[in-house]
Short mmCIF file of C-alpha atoms and ligand atoms in Angstrom, two decimals:
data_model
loop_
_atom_site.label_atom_id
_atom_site.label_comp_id
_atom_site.label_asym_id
_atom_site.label_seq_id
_atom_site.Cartn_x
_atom_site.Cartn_y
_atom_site.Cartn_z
CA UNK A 1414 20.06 57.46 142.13
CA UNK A 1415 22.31 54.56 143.47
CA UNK A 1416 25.68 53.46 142.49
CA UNK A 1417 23.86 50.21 140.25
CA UNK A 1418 22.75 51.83 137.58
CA UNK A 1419 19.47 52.82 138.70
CA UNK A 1420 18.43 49.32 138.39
CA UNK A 1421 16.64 49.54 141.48
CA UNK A 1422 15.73 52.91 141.09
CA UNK A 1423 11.58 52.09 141.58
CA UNK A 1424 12.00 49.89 144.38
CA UNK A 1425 14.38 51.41 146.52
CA UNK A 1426 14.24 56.02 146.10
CA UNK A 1427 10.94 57.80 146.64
CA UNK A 1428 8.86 58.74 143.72
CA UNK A 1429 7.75 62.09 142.90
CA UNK A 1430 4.23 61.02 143.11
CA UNK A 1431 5.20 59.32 146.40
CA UNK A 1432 6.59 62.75 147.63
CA UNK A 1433 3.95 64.21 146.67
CA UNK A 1434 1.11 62.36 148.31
CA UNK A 1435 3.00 63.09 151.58
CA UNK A 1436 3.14 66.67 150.94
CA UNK A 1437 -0.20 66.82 149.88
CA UNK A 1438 -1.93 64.55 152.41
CA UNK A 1439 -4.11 66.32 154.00
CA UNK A 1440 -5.84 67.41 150.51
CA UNK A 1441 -5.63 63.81 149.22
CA UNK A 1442 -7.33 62.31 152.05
CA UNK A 1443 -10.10 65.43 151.63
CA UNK A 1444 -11.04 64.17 147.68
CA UNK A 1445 -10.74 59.97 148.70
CA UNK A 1446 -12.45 59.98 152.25
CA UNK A 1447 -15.11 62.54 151.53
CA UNK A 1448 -18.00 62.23 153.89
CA UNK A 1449 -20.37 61.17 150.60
CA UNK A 1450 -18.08 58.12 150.49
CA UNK A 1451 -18.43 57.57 154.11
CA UNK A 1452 -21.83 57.55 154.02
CA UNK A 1453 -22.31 55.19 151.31
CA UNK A 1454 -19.56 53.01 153.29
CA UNK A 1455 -21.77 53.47 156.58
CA UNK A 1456 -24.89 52.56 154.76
CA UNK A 1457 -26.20 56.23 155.28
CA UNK A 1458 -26.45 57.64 151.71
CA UNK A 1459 -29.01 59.68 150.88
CA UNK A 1460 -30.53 57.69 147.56
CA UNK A 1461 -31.22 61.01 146.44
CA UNK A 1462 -27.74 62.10 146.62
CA UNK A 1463 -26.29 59.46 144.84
CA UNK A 1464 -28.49 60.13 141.82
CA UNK A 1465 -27.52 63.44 141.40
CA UNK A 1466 -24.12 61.70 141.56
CA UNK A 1467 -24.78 59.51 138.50
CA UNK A 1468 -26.51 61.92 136.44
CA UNK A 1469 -23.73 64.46 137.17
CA UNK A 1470 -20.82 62.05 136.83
CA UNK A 1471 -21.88 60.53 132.98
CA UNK A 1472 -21.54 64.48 131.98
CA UNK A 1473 -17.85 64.07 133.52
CA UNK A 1474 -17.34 61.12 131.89
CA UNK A 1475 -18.47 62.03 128.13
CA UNK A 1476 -16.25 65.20 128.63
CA UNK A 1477 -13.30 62.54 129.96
CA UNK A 1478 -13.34 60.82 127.08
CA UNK A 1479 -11.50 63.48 124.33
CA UNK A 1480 -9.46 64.61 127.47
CA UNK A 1481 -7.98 60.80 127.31
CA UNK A 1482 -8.02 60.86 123.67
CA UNK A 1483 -5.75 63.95 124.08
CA UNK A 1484 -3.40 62.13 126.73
CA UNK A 1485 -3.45 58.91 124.04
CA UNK A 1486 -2.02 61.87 121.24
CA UNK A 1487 0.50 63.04 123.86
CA UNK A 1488 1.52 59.33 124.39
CA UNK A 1489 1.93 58.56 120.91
CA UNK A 1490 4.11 61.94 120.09
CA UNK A 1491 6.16 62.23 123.06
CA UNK A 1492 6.38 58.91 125.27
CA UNK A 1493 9.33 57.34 125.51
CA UNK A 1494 8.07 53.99 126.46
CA UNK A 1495 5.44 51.93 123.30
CA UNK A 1496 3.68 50.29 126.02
CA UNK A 1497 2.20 53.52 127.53
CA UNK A 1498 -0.15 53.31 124.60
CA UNK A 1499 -1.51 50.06 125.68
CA UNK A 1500 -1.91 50.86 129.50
CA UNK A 1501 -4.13 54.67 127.86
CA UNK A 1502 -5.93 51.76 125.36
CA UNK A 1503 -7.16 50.00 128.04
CA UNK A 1504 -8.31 52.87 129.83
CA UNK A 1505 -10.46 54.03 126.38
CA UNK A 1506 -11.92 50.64 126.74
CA UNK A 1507 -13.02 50.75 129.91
CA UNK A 1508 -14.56 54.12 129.97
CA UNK A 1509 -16.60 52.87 126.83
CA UNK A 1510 -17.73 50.03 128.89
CA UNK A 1511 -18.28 52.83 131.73
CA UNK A 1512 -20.66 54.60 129.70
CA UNK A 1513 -22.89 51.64 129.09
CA UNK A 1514 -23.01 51.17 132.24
CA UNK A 1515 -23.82 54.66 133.71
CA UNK A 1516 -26.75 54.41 131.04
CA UNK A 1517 -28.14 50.97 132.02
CA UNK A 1518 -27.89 52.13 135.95
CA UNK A 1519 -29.57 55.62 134.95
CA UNK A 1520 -32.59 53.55 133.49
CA UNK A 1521 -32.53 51.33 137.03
CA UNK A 1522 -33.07 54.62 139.04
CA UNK A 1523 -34.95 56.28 137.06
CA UNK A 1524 -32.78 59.01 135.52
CA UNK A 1525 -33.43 60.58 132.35
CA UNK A 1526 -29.39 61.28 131.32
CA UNK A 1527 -30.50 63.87 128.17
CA UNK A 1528 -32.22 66.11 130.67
CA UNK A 1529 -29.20 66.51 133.64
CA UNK A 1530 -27.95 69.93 133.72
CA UNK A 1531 -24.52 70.03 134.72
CA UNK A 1532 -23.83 72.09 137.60
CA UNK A 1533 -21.01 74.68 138.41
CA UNK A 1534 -18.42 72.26 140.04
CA UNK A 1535 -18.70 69.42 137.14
CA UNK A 1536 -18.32 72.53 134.60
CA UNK A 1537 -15.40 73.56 136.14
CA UNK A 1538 -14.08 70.07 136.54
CA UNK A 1539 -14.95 69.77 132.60
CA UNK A 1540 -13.21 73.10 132.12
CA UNK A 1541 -10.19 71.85 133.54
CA UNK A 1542 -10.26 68.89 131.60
CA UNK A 1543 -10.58 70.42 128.72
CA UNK A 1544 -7.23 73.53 129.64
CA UNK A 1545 -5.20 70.31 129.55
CA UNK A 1546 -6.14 69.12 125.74
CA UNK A 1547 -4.37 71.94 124.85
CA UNK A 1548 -0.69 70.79 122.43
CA UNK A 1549 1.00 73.52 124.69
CA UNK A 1550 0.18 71.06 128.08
CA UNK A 1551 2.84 68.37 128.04
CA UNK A 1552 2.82 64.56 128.51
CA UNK A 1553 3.65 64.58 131.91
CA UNK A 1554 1.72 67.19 133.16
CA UNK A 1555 -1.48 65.36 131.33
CA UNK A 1556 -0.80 61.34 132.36
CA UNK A 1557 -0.38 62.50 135.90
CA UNK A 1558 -3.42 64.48 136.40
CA UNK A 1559 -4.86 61.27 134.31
CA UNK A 1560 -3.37 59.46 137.06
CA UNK A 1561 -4.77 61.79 140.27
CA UNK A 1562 -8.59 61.48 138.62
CA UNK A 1563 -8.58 57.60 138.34
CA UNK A 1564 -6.69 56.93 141.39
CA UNK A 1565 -9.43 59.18 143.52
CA UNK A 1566 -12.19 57.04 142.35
CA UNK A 1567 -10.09 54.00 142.94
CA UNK A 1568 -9.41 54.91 146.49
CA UNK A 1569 -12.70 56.50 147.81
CA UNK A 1570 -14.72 53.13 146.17
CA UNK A 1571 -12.19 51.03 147.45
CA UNK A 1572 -12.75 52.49 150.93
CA UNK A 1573 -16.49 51.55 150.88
CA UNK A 1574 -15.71 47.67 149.90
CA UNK A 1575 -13.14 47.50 152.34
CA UNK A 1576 -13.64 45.69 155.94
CA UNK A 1577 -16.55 46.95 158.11
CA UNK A 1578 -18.20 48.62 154.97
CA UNK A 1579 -21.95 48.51 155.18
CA UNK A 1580 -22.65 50.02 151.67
CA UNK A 1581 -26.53 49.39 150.96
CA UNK A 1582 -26.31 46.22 148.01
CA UNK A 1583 -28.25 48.85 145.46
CA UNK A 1584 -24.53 50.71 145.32
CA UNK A 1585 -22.34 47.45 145.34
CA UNK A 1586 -21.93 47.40 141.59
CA UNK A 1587 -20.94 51.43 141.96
CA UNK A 1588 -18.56 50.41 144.54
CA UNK A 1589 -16.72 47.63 142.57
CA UNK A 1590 -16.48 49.05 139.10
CA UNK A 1591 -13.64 51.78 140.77
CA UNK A 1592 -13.24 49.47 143.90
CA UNK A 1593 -12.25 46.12 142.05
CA UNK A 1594 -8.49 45.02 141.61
CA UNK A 1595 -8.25 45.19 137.98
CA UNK A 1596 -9.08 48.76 137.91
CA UNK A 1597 -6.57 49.34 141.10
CA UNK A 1598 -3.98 47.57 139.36
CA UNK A 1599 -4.62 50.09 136.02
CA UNK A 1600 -4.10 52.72 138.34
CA UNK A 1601 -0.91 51.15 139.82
CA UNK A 1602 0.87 51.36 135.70
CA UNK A 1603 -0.96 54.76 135.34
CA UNK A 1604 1.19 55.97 138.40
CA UNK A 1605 3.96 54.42 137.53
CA UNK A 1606 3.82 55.90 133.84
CA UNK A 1607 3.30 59.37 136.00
CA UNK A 1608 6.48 58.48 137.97
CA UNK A 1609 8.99 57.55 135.50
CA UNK A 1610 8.18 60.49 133.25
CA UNK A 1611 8.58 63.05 136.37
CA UNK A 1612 11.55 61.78 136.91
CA UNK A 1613 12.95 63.00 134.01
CA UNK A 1614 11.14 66.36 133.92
CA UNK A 1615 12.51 69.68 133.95
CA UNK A 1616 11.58 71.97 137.12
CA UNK A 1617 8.90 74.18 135.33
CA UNK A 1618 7.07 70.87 134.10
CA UNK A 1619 7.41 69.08 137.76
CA UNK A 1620 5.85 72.43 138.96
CA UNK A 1621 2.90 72.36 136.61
CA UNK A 1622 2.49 68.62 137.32
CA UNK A 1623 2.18 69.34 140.98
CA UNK A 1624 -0.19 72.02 140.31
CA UNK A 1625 -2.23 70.15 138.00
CA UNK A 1626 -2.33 67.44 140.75
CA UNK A 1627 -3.57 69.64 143.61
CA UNK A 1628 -6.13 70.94 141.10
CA UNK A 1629 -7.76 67.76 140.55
CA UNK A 1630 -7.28 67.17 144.39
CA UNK A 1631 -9.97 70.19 145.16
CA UNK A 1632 -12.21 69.26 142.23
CA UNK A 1633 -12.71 66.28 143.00
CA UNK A 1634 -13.48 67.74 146.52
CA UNK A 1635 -16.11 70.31 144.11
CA UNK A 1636 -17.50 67.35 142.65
CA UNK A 1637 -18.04 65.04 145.87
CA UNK A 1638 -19.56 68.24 147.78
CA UNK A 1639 -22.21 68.92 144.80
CA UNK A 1640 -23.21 65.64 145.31
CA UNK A 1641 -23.60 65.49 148.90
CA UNK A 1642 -25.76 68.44 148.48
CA UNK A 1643 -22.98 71.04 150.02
CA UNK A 1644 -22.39 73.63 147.71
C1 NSP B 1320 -15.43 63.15 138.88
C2 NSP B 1320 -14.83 61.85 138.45
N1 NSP B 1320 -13.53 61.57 138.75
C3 NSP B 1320 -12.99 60.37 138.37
C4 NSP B 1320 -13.72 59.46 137.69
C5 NSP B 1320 -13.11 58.12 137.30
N2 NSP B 1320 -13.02 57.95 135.90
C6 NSP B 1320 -15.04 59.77 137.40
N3 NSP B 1320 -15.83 58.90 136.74
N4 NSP B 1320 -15.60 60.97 137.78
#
């Protein structure tokens, strides 16, 4: 830290999560430029693909819900900052609005949700979700694999609105409900809730935080490739 305080702590010293992006690179760009994303950005998606997407993702998503609930609990015992709570609120919101979504699209393609089996990678994924609702997983470790989940979907949808995209119009909403700014900008206080935490973390919980991170990293990988039809 500089000789001011720290007052310029964020904008001017690397961040763990910073750090760790660069470390991790090669694995990050693997779950947020996954060849399913490219081919909804190139306009090649199989239809048939992305179906098995939806239907597998509102599984995910119902299991994400208590896993936030448990990061909200965390929040509320051990954050040092009230406003955490608000940033975590938001995010309860918004899946609730997610799930009326991923029902109303499931109608539009013709998906009957009650009958989708999950399959092995979105159990594991679900499994993993639910190791970290455990009291014994801390804070920090939870609100930055939080953190790595959103910011994966923020990326890879962001990647198929961005210039040159020529995602078909049927996947446009898909695209913006991760892609949009508001939901970038969510993931911007998410990270930074990550970042100050970490920096105050002892080495064992920076080690499990960074593990917990490079596990999300390969399921989302899991969860992209059972899409895509690649397991
Ligand atoms: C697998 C997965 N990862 C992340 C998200 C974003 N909430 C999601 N809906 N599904």
């Amino acid at each position: 830290m500089e000789g001011n305080g720290g007052r310029n702590a964020t904008s001017t010293s690397t961040t763990t999560i910073e750090t760790w992006l660069n470390k991790h690179r090669l694995m990050y760009n693997k779950a947020t430029q996954h060849p399913f994303i490219h081919s909804i950005r190139d306009g090649t998606v199989n239809f048939s693909s992305f179906k098995i997407w939806l239907g597998q993702d509102y599984i995910f998503v119902r299991e994400f819900v208590p896993f936030l609930a448990s990061v909200l609990l965390k929040a509320w015992k051990e954050s040092d900052d009230g406003s955490d709570m608000e940033v975590l609120l938001g995010g309860m919101a918004s899946l609730n609005d997610e799930i009326s979504w991923f029902k109303k699209e499931a109608s539009k393609w013709g998906i009957l949700l009650s009958s989708v089996i999950p399959q092995k990678a979105n159990q594991d994924y679900c499994r993993f979700l639910e190791s970290l609702i455990s009291p014994e997983v801390n804070y920090t470790v939870a609100v930055t694999a939080f953190w790595a989940i959103e910011a994966v979907y923020q990326e890879s949808f962001f990647l198929c609105l961005s210039s040159g995209s020529n995602a078909p119009i049927e996947l446009m909403e898909t695209c913006q409900r991760w892609g949009n700014d508001a939901f970038g900008q969510y993931c911007v206080s998410l990270r930074n809730i990550a970042n100050r935490n970490l920096a105050k973390a002892p080495g064992d919980v920076l080690r499990k935080a960074e593990d917990a991170l490079l596990r999300v990293l390969e399921l989302e990988v899991g969860f992209w490739n059972m899409s895509h039809g690649e397991m």
